[in-house]
Each structure stands twice: as structure tokens, then as C-alpha cells.
Coordinates of C-alpha atoms in Angstrom, one line a residue:
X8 CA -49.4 -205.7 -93.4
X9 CA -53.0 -207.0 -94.2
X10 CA -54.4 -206.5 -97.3
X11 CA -57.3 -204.6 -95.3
X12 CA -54.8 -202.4 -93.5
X13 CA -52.9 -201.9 -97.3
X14 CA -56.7 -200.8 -98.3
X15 CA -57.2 -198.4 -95.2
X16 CA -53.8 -196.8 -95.3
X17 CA -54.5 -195.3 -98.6
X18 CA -58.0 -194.1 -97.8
X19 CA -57.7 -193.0 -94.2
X20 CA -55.1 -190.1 -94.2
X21 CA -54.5 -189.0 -90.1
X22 CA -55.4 -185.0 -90.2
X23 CA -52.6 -184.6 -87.1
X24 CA -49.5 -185.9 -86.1
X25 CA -51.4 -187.7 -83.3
X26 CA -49.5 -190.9 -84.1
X27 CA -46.4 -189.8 -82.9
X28 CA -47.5 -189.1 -79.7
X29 CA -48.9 -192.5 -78.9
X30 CA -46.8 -196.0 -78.1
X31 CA -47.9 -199.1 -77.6
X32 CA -50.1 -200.1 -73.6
X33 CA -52.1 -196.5 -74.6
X34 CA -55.7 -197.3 -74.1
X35 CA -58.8 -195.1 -75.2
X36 CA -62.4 -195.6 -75.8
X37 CA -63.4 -196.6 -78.8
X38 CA -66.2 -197.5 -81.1
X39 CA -66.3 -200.3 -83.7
X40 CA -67.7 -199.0 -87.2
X41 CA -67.6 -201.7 -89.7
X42 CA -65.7 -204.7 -90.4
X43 CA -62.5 -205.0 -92.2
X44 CA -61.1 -207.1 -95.2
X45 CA -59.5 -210.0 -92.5
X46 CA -62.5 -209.7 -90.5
X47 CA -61.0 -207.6 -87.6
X48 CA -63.1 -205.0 -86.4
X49 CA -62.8 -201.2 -87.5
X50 CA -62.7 -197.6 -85.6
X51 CA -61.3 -194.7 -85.6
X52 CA -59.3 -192.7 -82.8
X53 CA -59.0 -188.9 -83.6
X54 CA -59.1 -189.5 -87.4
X55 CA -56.7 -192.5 -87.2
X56 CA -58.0 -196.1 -88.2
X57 CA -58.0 -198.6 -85.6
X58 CA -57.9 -202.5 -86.6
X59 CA -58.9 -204.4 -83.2
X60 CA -59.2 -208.1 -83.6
X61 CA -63.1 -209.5 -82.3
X62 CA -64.3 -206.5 -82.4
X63 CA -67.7 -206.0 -83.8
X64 CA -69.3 -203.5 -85.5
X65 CA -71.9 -201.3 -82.3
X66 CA -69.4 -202.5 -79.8
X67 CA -68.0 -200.1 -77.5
X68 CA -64.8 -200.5 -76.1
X69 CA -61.5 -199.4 -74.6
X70 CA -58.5 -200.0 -76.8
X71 CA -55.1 -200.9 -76.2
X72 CA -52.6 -200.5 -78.7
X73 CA -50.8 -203.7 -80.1
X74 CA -48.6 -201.6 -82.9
X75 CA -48.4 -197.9 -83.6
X76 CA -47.5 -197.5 -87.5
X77 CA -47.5 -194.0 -88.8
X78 CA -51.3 -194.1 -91.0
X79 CA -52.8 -196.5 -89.0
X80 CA -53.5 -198.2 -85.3
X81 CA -53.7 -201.9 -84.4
X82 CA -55.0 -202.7 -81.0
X83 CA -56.9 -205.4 -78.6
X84 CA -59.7 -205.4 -77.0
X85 CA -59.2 -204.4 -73.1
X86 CA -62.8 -204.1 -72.0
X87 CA -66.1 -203.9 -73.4
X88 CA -67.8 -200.8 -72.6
X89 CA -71.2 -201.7 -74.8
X90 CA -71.4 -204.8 -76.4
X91 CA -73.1 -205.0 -80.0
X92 CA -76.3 -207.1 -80.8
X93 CA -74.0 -208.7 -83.4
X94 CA -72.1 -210.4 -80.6
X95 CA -72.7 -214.1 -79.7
X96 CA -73.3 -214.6 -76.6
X97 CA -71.8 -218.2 -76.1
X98 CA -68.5 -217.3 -77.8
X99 CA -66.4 -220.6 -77.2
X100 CA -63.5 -220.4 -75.0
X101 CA -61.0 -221.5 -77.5
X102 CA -61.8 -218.5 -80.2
X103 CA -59.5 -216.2 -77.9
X104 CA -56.6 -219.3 -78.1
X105 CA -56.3 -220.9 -82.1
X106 CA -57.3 -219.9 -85.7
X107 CA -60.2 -221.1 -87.3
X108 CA -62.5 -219.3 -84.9
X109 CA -62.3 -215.4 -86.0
X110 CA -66.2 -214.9 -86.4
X111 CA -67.0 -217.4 -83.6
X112 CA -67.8 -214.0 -81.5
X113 CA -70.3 -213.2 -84.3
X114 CA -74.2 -214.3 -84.2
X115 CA -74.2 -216.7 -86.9
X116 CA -76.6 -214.9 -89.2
X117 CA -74.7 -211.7 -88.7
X118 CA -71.8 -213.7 -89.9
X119 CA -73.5 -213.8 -93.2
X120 CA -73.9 -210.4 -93.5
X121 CA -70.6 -209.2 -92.4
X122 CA -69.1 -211.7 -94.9
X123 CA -71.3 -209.5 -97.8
X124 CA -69.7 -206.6 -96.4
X125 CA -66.3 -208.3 -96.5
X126 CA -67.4 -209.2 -100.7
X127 CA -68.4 -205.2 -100.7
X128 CA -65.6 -203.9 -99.4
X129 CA -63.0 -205.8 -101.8
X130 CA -64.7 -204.9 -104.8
X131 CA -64.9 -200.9 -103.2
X132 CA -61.0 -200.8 -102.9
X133 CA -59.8 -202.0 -106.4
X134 CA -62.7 -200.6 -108.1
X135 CA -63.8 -203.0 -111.5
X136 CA -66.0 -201.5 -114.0
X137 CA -69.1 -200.6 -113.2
X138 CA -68.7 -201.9 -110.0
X139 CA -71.3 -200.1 -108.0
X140 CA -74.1 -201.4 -109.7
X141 CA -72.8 -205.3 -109.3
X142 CA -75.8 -207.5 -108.1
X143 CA -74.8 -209.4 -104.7
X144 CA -77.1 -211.7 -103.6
X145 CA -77.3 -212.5 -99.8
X146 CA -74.5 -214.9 -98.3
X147 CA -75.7 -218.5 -98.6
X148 CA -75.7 -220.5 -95.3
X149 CA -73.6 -223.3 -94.5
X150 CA -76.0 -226.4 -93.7
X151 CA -73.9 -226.7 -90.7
X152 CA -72.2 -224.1 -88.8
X153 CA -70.2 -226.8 -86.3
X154 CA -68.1 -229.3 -86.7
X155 CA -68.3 -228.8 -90.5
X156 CA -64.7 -229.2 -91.2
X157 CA -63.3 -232.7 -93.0
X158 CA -59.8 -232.1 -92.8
X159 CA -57.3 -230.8 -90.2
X160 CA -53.1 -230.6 -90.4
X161 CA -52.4 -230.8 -86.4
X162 CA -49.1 -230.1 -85.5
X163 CA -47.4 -232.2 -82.7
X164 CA -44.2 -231.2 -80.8
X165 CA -42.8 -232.3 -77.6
X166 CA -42.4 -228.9 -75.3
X167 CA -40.5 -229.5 -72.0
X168 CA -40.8 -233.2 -72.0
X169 CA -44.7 -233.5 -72.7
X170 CA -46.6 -234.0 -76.3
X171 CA -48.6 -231.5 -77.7
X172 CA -50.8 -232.1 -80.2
X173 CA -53.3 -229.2 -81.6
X174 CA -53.6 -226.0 -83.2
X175 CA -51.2 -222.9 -83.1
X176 CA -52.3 -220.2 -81.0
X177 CA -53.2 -217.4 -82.9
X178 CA -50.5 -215.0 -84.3
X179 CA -47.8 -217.1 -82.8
X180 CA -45.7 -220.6 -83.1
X181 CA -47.2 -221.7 -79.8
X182 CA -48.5 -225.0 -80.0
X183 CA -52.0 -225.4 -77.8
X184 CA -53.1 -228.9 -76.9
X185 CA -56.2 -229.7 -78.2
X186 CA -58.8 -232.2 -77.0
X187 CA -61.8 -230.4 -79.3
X188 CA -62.1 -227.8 -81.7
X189 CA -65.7 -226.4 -81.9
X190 CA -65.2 -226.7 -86.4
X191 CA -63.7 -230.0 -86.4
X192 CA -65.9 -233.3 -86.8
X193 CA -66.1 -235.4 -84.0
X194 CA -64.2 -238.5 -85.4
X195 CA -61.4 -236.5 -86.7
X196 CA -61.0 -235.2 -83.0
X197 CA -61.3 -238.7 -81.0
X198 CA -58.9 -240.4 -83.7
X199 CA -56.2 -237.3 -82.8
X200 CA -56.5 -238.2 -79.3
X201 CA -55.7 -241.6 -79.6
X202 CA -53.4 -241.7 -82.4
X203 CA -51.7 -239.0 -79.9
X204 CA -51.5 -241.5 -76.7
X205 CA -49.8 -244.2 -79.1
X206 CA -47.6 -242.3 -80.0
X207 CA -46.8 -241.4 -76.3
X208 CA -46.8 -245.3 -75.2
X209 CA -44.7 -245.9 -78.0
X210 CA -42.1 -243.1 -77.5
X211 CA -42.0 -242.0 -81.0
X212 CA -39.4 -239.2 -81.4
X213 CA -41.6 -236.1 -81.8
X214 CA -40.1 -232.8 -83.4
X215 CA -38.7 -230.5 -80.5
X216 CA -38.8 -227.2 -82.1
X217 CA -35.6 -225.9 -79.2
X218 CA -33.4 -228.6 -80.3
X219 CA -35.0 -229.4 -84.1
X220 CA -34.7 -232.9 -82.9
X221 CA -37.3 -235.8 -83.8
X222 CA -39.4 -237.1 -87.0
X223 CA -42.8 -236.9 -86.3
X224 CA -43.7 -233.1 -87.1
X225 CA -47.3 -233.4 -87.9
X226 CA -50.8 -235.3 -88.2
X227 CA -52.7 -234.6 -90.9
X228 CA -56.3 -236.0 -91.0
X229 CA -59.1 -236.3 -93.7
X230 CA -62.6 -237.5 -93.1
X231 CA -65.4 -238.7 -95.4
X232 CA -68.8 -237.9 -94.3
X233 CA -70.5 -240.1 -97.0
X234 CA -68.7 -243.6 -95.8
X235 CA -67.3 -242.9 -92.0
X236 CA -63.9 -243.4 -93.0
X237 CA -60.0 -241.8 -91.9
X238 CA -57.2 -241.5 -94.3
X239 CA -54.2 -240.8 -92.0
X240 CA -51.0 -239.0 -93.0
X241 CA -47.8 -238.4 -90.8
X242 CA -45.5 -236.0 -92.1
X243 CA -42.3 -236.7 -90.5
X244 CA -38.8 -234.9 -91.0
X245 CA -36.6 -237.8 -92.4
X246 CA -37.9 -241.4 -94.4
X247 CA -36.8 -243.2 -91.4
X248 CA -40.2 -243.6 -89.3
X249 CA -39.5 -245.3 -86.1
X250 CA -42.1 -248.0 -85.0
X251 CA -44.5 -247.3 -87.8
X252 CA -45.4 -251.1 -87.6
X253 CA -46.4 -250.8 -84.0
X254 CA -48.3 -247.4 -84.6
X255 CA -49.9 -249.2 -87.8
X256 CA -51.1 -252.3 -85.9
X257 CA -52.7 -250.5 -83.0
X258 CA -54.7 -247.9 -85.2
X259 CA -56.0 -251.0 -87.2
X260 CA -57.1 -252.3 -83.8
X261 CA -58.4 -249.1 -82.2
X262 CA -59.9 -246.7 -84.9
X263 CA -61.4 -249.1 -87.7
X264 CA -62.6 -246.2 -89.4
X265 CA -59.6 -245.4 -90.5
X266 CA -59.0 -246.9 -94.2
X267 CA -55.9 -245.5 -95.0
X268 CA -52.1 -244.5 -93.7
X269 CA -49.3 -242.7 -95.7
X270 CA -46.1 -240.7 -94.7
X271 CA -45.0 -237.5 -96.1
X272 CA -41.3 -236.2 -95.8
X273 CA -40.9 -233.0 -95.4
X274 CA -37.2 -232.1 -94.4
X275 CA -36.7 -229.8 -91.7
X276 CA -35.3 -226.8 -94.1
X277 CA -38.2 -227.5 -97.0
X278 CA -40.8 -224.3 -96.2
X279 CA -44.9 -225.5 -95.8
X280 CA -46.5 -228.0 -94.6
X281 CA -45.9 -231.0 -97.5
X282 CA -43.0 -232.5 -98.8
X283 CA -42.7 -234.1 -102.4
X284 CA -43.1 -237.7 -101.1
X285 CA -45.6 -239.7 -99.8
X286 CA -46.2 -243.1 -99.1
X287 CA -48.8 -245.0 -98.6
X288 CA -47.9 -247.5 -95.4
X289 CA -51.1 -249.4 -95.0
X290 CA -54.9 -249.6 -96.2
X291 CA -56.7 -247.3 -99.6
X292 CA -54.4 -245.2 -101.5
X293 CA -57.6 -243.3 -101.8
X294 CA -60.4 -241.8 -99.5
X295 CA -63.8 -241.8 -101.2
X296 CA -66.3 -239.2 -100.9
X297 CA -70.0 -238.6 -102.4
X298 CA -70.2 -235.0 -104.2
X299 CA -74.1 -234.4 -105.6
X300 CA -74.4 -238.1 -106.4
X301 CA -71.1 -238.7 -107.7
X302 CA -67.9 -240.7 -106.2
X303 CA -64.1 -239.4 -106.1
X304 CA -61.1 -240.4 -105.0
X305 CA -58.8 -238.3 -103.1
X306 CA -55.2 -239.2 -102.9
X307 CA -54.0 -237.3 -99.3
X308 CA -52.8 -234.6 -101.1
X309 CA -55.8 -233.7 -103.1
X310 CA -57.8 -230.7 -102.7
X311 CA -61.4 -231.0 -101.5
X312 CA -63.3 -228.1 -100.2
X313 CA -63.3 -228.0 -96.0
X314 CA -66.9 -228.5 -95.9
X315 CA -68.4 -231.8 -97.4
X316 CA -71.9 -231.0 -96.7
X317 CA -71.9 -227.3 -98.0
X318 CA -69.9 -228.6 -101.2
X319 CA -73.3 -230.2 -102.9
X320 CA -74.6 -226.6 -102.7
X321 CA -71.6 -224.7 -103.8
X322 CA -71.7 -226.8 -106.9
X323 CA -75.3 -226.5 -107.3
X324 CA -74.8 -222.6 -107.4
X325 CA -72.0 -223.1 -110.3
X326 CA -74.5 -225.3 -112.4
X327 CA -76.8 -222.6 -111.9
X328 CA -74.8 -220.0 -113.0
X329 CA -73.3 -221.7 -115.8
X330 CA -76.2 -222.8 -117.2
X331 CA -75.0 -225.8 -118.9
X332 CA -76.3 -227.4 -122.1
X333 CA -76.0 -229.9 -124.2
X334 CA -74.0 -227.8 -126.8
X335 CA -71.2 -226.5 -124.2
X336 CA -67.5 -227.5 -124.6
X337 CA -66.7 -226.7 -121.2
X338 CA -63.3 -225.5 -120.1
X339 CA -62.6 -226.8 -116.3
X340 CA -59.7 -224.3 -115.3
X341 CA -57.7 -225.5 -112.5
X342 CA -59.6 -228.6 -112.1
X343 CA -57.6 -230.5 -109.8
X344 CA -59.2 -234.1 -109.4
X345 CA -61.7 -232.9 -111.6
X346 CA -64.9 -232.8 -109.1
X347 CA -66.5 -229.8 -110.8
X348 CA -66.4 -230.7 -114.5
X349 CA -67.3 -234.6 -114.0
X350 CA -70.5 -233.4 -111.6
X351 CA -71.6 -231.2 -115.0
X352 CA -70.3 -234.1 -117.9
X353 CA -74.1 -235.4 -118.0
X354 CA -74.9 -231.4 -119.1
X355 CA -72.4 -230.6 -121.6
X356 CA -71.2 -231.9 -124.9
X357 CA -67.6 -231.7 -123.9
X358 CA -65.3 -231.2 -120.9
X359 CA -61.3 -230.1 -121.2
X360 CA -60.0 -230.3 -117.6
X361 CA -56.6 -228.5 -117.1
X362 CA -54.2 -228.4 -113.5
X363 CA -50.7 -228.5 -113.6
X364 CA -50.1 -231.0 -110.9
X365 CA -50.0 -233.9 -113.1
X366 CA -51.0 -236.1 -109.6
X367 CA -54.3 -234.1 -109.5
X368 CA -54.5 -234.9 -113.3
X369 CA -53.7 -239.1 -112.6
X370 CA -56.7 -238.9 -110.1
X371 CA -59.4 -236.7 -112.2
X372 CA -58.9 -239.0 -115.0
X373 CA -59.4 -241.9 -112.5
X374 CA -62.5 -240.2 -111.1
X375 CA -63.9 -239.8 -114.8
X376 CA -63.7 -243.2 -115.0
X377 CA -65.0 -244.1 -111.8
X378 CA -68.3 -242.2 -112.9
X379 CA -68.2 -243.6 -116.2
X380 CA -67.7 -239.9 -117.8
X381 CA -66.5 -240.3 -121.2
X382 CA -66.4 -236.5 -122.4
X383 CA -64.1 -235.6 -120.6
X384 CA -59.9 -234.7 -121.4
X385 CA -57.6 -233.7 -119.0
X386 CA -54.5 -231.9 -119.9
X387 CA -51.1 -231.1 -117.3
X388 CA -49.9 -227.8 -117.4
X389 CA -50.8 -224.5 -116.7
X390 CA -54.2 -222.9 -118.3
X391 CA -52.7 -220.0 -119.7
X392 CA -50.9 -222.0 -122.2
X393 CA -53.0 -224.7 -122.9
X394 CA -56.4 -223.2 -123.1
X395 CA -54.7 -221.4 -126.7
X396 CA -53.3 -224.2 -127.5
X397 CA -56.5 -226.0 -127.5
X398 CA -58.4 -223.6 -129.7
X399 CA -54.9 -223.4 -132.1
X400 CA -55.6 -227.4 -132.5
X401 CA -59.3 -226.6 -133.5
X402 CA -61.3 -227.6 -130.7
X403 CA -64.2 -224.9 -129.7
X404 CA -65.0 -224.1 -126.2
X405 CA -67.6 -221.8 -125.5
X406 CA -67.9 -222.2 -121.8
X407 CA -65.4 -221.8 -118.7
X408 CA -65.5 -222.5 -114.8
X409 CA -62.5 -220.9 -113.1
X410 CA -61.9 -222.3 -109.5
X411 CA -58.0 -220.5 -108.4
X412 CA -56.2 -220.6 -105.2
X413 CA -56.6 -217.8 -102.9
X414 CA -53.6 -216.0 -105.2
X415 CA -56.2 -215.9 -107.9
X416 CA -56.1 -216.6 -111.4
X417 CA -52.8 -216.2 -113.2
X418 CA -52.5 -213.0 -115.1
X419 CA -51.6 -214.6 -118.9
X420 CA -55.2 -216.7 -118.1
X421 CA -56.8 -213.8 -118.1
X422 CA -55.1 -212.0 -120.6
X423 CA -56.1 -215.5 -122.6
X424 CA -59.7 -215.7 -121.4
X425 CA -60.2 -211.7 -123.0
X426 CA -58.2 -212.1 -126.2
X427 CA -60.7 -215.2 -126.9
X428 CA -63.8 -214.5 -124.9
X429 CA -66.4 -216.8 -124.4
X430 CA -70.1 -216.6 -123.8
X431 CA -70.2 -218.4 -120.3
X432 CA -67.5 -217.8 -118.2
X433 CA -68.5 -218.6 -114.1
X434 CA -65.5 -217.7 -111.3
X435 CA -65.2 -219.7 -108.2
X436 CA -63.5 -217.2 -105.4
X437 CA -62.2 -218.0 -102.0
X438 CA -60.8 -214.6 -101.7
X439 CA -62.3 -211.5 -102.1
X440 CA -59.8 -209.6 -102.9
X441 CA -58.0 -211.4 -105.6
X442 CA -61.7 -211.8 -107.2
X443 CA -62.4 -208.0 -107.2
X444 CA -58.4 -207.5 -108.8
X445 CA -59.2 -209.7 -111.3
X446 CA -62.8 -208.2 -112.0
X447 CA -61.0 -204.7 -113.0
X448 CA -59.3 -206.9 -116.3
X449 CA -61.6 -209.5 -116.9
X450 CA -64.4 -207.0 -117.2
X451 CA -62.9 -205.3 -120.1
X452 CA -64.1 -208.2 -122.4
X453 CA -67.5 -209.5 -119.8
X454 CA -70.0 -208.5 -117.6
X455 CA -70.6 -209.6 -114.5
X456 CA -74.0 -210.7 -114.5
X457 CA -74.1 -211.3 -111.0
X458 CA -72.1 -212.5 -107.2
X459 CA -72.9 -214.8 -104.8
X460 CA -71.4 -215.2 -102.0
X461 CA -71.1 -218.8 -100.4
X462 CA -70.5 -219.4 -96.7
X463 CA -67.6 -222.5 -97.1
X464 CA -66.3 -221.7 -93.6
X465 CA -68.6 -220.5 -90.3
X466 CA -67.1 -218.6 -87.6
X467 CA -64.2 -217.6 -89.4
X468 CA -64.2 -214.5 -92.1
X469 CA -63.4 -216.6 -94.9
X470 CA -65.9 -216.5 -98.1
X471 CA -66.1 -218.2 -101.4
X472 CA -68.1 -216.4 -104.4
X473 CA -69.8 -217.6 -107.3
X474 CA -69.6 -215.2 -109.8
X475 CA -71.6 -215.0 -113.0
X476 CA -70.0 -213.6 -116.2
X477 CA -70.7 -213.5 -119.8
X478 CA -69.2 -211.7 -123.0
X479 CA -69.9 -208.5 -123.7

């Protein structure tokens, strides 16, 4: 169940028993109202919420029901009656076939505003102090709104004797082939193909997902904007990689952007995507990227936000927020290869840069040094329990950046962060709805000065937030 239907469930209560007289292939009229948590659009039939995927707000439509539950509908769209002025008119063809494309429907600007909505609507359901009277500024545009994205994990199977090499479609295992994808940069795509047709002339064994037979189960592709470059990674399901020399040599003829080639191993029975080891077969160990004037190295497991060109901006928002000085000691929480402290070291007296993969760790201290940052420590472990430890040893901070996974930010952080509050605290969200749960403690101890949200990822209903804190 979505964390939007979860929301709706308890605040929509069905006056009649009228889901019990439906089953799934009904269809009714229907008009969309507002836009949901996961982006799907919202209605109600008889008193009963309706989730219907690419629906838009002002659309009119006939519904067909997808799942009968007893608080709440899901359905699809089987005609459009009225179509809203939110809708784009030149949807592309593959937003009905793969993820990645759940706004494409969406008129770009209204994209920004639904994603406000989105921001709204979190912070309505679990309710943080003094919520209502939060400042949200408007969504800030991505520079681009295509072919923005620097890094795709293409799966590649072989399905009744052919290759396919792509994207899942949506909701499903089913593998589509994939010659473009309207949020994927141009070289990423053309290197796929080809890499794709050597693997064909070269019969590589390719995963069969009937018989859980072959190696290669996936491509996994990052690109630099800054200095045109590739770095390559095959995950494949045993160390053995057949004909990697051949594969090797003909990339190194073929794409010469490409820089650098490792293999993961990720077992068939190991969940996710990675496996604990990679290699690096040929070329960089590192790709290099420019962030706001300053170079890093990413290993091919590295995080680095999706969108290279909207990154300068999203860190130019933090600065702002943070409002760095010469006396900060700056706390980087869940720093990874440290990109956002070492962009601010030139502000601040002192940085303390914490992530418990100690690989992430290896490469921020390398990217320190890259940029000739010399206030700067970086500490393995979780920030819970070294951000006490720290201030036990005697060192002051008086300023923190936050920047969790979707889960959010571990609940002993934030029970750390309010038993010694700081003056300047700024929280980097990708997920609205793990910000606003964390808002409700975290505001015992700060006030949130102010949100803004941060479009990371067009035509999909993905935000990221900057928010502005400081003690109370």
C-alpha cells in the first residue's frame, strides 16, 4: 500500500458499503481532484477515494477499477471525457510503457506546482508543529527538463531467444527494449545500444529469468557532463565473465568515451541491484565530474545526484540556507564522497564529514585532497554515534547539513541533533514524507525557518527539499 493511499485511508472514511458492491472491470465517470503523495491522480466515487495513475487534476474521465480494497479504489484510466489544461499535450509514447516518466503527462510548469502540492500534502498528513504556517517557496526548475539524467541501471535478459536490454515496464518484471528514453542523456543511450550488439555478436550468456541461467544480469552506466566520459559496470551473476577481453577490446575501439570498466557480482539469491564486489577490468577507477567549480571522483558505486546540471543549484540553495561563515564547525551528516561539505570548506572554519560506508569515506578523503581542502575530517560510522562522540572529545560544532536516503534520517540522529541542538541546522530531502515525519521531532528543539522545494527529477513526481532550520 502507498504511503498516499496509507494517508487517504485514514482520512477518507466511505459513508456506505458501496465497496462491496463493486469488483474489479466496473467503470464510472469520474473527476480528478488533486494529486496524491506518489503522484497518481485523486477522485472520489460516492464518497470512496479513487487513486488513478496519469490522471490529472480537471481531468474528466471514466474509470476502471484495477483493485477494490475495503476504504479505498485504485483504478486506470479508460477514456478521457475532458482533459485538464494541466495535461501535456505531446505526452511521449513510452510514459504509458517504463518508470521514470510519471509526470511526463504533466505541462512542465504544472509539474512544479503539483510537486509543491506533493511537499503540502506530506507535511498535512503527519502534521509537525506549527506546520500550517511553514513558508514554501515555489518549486525550483530543473535547467533541463530532458535528457537530464547521468546515470541509468539497464537490465538485460534474454526472453525467447532474443536480448533485451532496457527498462521494466511499469508495475511489472517485464523487461521493454529500449533504443531511447526521453530522461536519459544521449551518449548514455547510444553506448547501451552498442555495448548491447557486442554482446549479441559475441554470444555472452545473458540472465534468462525462466531458466535463471546466464551471467550478464545488468548494465549499469554513468556519465560526466563536465569531461564527455562513460564509466561502465556489468553486474553479472558469478566472477566468471565470459569474453570480457573481447567485450573490453571492442568498447575501447567503438565508444572512446568510455574511461572506465568494472564488474560487480551480485549472486543470483543476493536481493538489489549490487553485490559487495567490484572490479575494475580496464581504464579510471574513477569518473570525474565538476560540481560548482570543484572536481570529484566517483568510484561506480558512489552516490551522485541524477541530475549534473541541476546539482550546482541544489547546492547553491544549501549555501544559502546555511549561511556559512568563517566561524562554523560544520557537521556533514551522511556525506558520502563528501561533495557538499568540500564545495562549502572555503566558508567554514571546520568540516566533520561522517557516512558509514567506509568506501564513500576512502573517496571523500581523496576528493578533499583533490581540491586541496584541508579542514576537513572524515569519520566511518553511523552519525548517531559519532556526532556525541565528537562533542564528548571536545570539538564544537555549531552547524549541520543533513542529506538521508529516502528512509530519512535515523531516529537516535535526531534524538542526538535535539539533546545538543545547534544554531544552523539545513535538511536535504528526497522524500517528502520522511522530511515531514521527521519535522514533527526535530521541531521540538528548532524552527523551521523555511522549505524549498528543488525539482532534481522532471516528469516524474519525485522532489528534493531544502529546508531551513535553526534552534529555538
Amino acid at each position: 500500500m502507498s504511503l498516499s493511499q496509507k494517508h487517504s485511508k485514514e482520512k477518507f472514511m466511505p459513508t456506505n458499503n458501496i465497496t462491496q458492491e463493486l469488483k474489479v472491470g466496473d467503470r464510472f465517470p469520474l473527476t480528478i481532484k488533486r494529486i496524491g503523495i506518489n503522484g497518481e491522480g485523486i477522485g472520489f466515487f460516492k464518497h470512496v477515494i479513487v487513486f488513478v495513475p496519469k490522471a490529472v487534476p480537471e481531468d474528466v474521465i471514466v474509470c476502471e477499477l484495477t483493485d477494490v480494497h475495503e476504504r479505498f479504489l485504485n483504478g486506470r484510466i479508460h477514456k478521457i471525457r475532458k482533459a485538464s489544461r494541466f495535461r501535456n499535450p505531446d505526452t511521449p509514447e513510452l510514459a504509458n510503457e517504463v518508470g521514470g516518466l510519471e509526470f511526463a503527462h504533466i505541462n512542465y510548469k504544472d509539474q512544479l506546482h503539483f510537486k509543491s502540492n506533493i511537499l503540502r500534502e506530506s507535511l498535512e498528513k503527519y502534521k509537525p508543529y506549527a506546520h500550517e504556517k511553514y513558508m514554501i517557496k515555489p518549486t525550483v526548475g530543473s535547467v533541463q527538463q530532458e535528457k537530464y539524467r547521468n546515470k541509468a541501471q539497464f537490465p538485460i535478459q534474454e526472453i525467447d531467444g532474443e536480448i533485451r536490454c532496457g527498462l521494466y515496464k511499469t508495475g511489472t518484471q517485464e523487461l521493454v527494449d529500449l533504443t531511447e528514453m526521453p530522461t536519459q542523456m544521449d551518449l548514455t543511450m547510444s553506448a547501451m545500444r552498442k555495448i548491447v550488439q557486442m554482446i549479441k555478436d559475441l554470444q555472452i550468456p545473458v540472465f534468462n529469468p525462466e531458466n535463471k541461467s546466464g551471467i550478464l544480469s545488468m548494465i549499469v552506466m554513468r556519465e560526466s557532463v563536465e569531461f564527455n566520459q562513460l564509466q561502465v559496470t556489468f553486474i553479472t551473476r558469478s566472477p566468471k565473465f565470459i569474453k570480457e577481453h573481447q567485450l573490453i577490446e571492442r568498447i575501447q575501439k567503438e565508444i572512446p568515451e568510455v574511461s572506465s570498466i568494472s564488474q560487480n557480482i551480485n549472486k543470483e539469491d543476493k536481493a538489489g541491484v549490487w553485490g559487495d564486489e567490484t572490479k575494475l577490468l580496464w581504464g579510471d577507477q574513477y569518473l570525474q565530474e565538476d560540481i560548482n567549480g570543484y572536481l570529484f571522483n566517483f568510484s561506480p558505486r558512489a552516490f551522485l545526484q541524477l541530475n549534473s546540471l541541476q546539482t550546482d543549484k541544489l547546492y547553491d540553495l544549501v549555501a544559502q540556507a546555511l549561511e556559512p561563515n568563517q566561524r562554523d564547525v560544520l557537521l556533514d551528516a551522511y556525506c558520502g564522497v563528501g561533495t557538499i561539505g568540500i564545495t562549502m570548506a572555503d566558508k567554514v572554519k571546520q568540516i566533520y564529514g561522517i557516512e558509514i560506508i567506509p568506501e564513500a569515506i576512502e573517496d571523500a578523503k581523496a576528493n578533499a585532497k583533490l581540491n586541496e581542502v584541508d579542514n576537513a575530517e572524515y569519520y566511518v560510522g553511523s552519525a548517531d554515534e559519532i556526532y556525541p562522540q565528537l562533542l564528548k572529545d571536545g570539538k564544537t560544532v555549531n552547524a549541520v547539513v543533513v542529506d538521508p536516503p529516502r528512509t530519512g534520517l535515523d531516529n537516535k540522529l535526531i534524538g542526538a541533533l535535539n539533546r545538543n541542538p545547534v544554531n544552523k541546522l539545513v535538511y536535504v530531502s528526497c522524500n517528502p514524507s520522511t522530511l515531514a515525519k521527521d519535522l514533527v521531532t526535530l521541531t521540538r528543539e528548532y524552527r523551521v525557518v523555511y522549505l524549498q522545494p528543488v525539482d532534481m527529477f522532471p516528469q516524474t513526481p519525485h522532489v528534493e527539499t531544502v529546508v531551513k532550520l535553526v534552534r529555538r
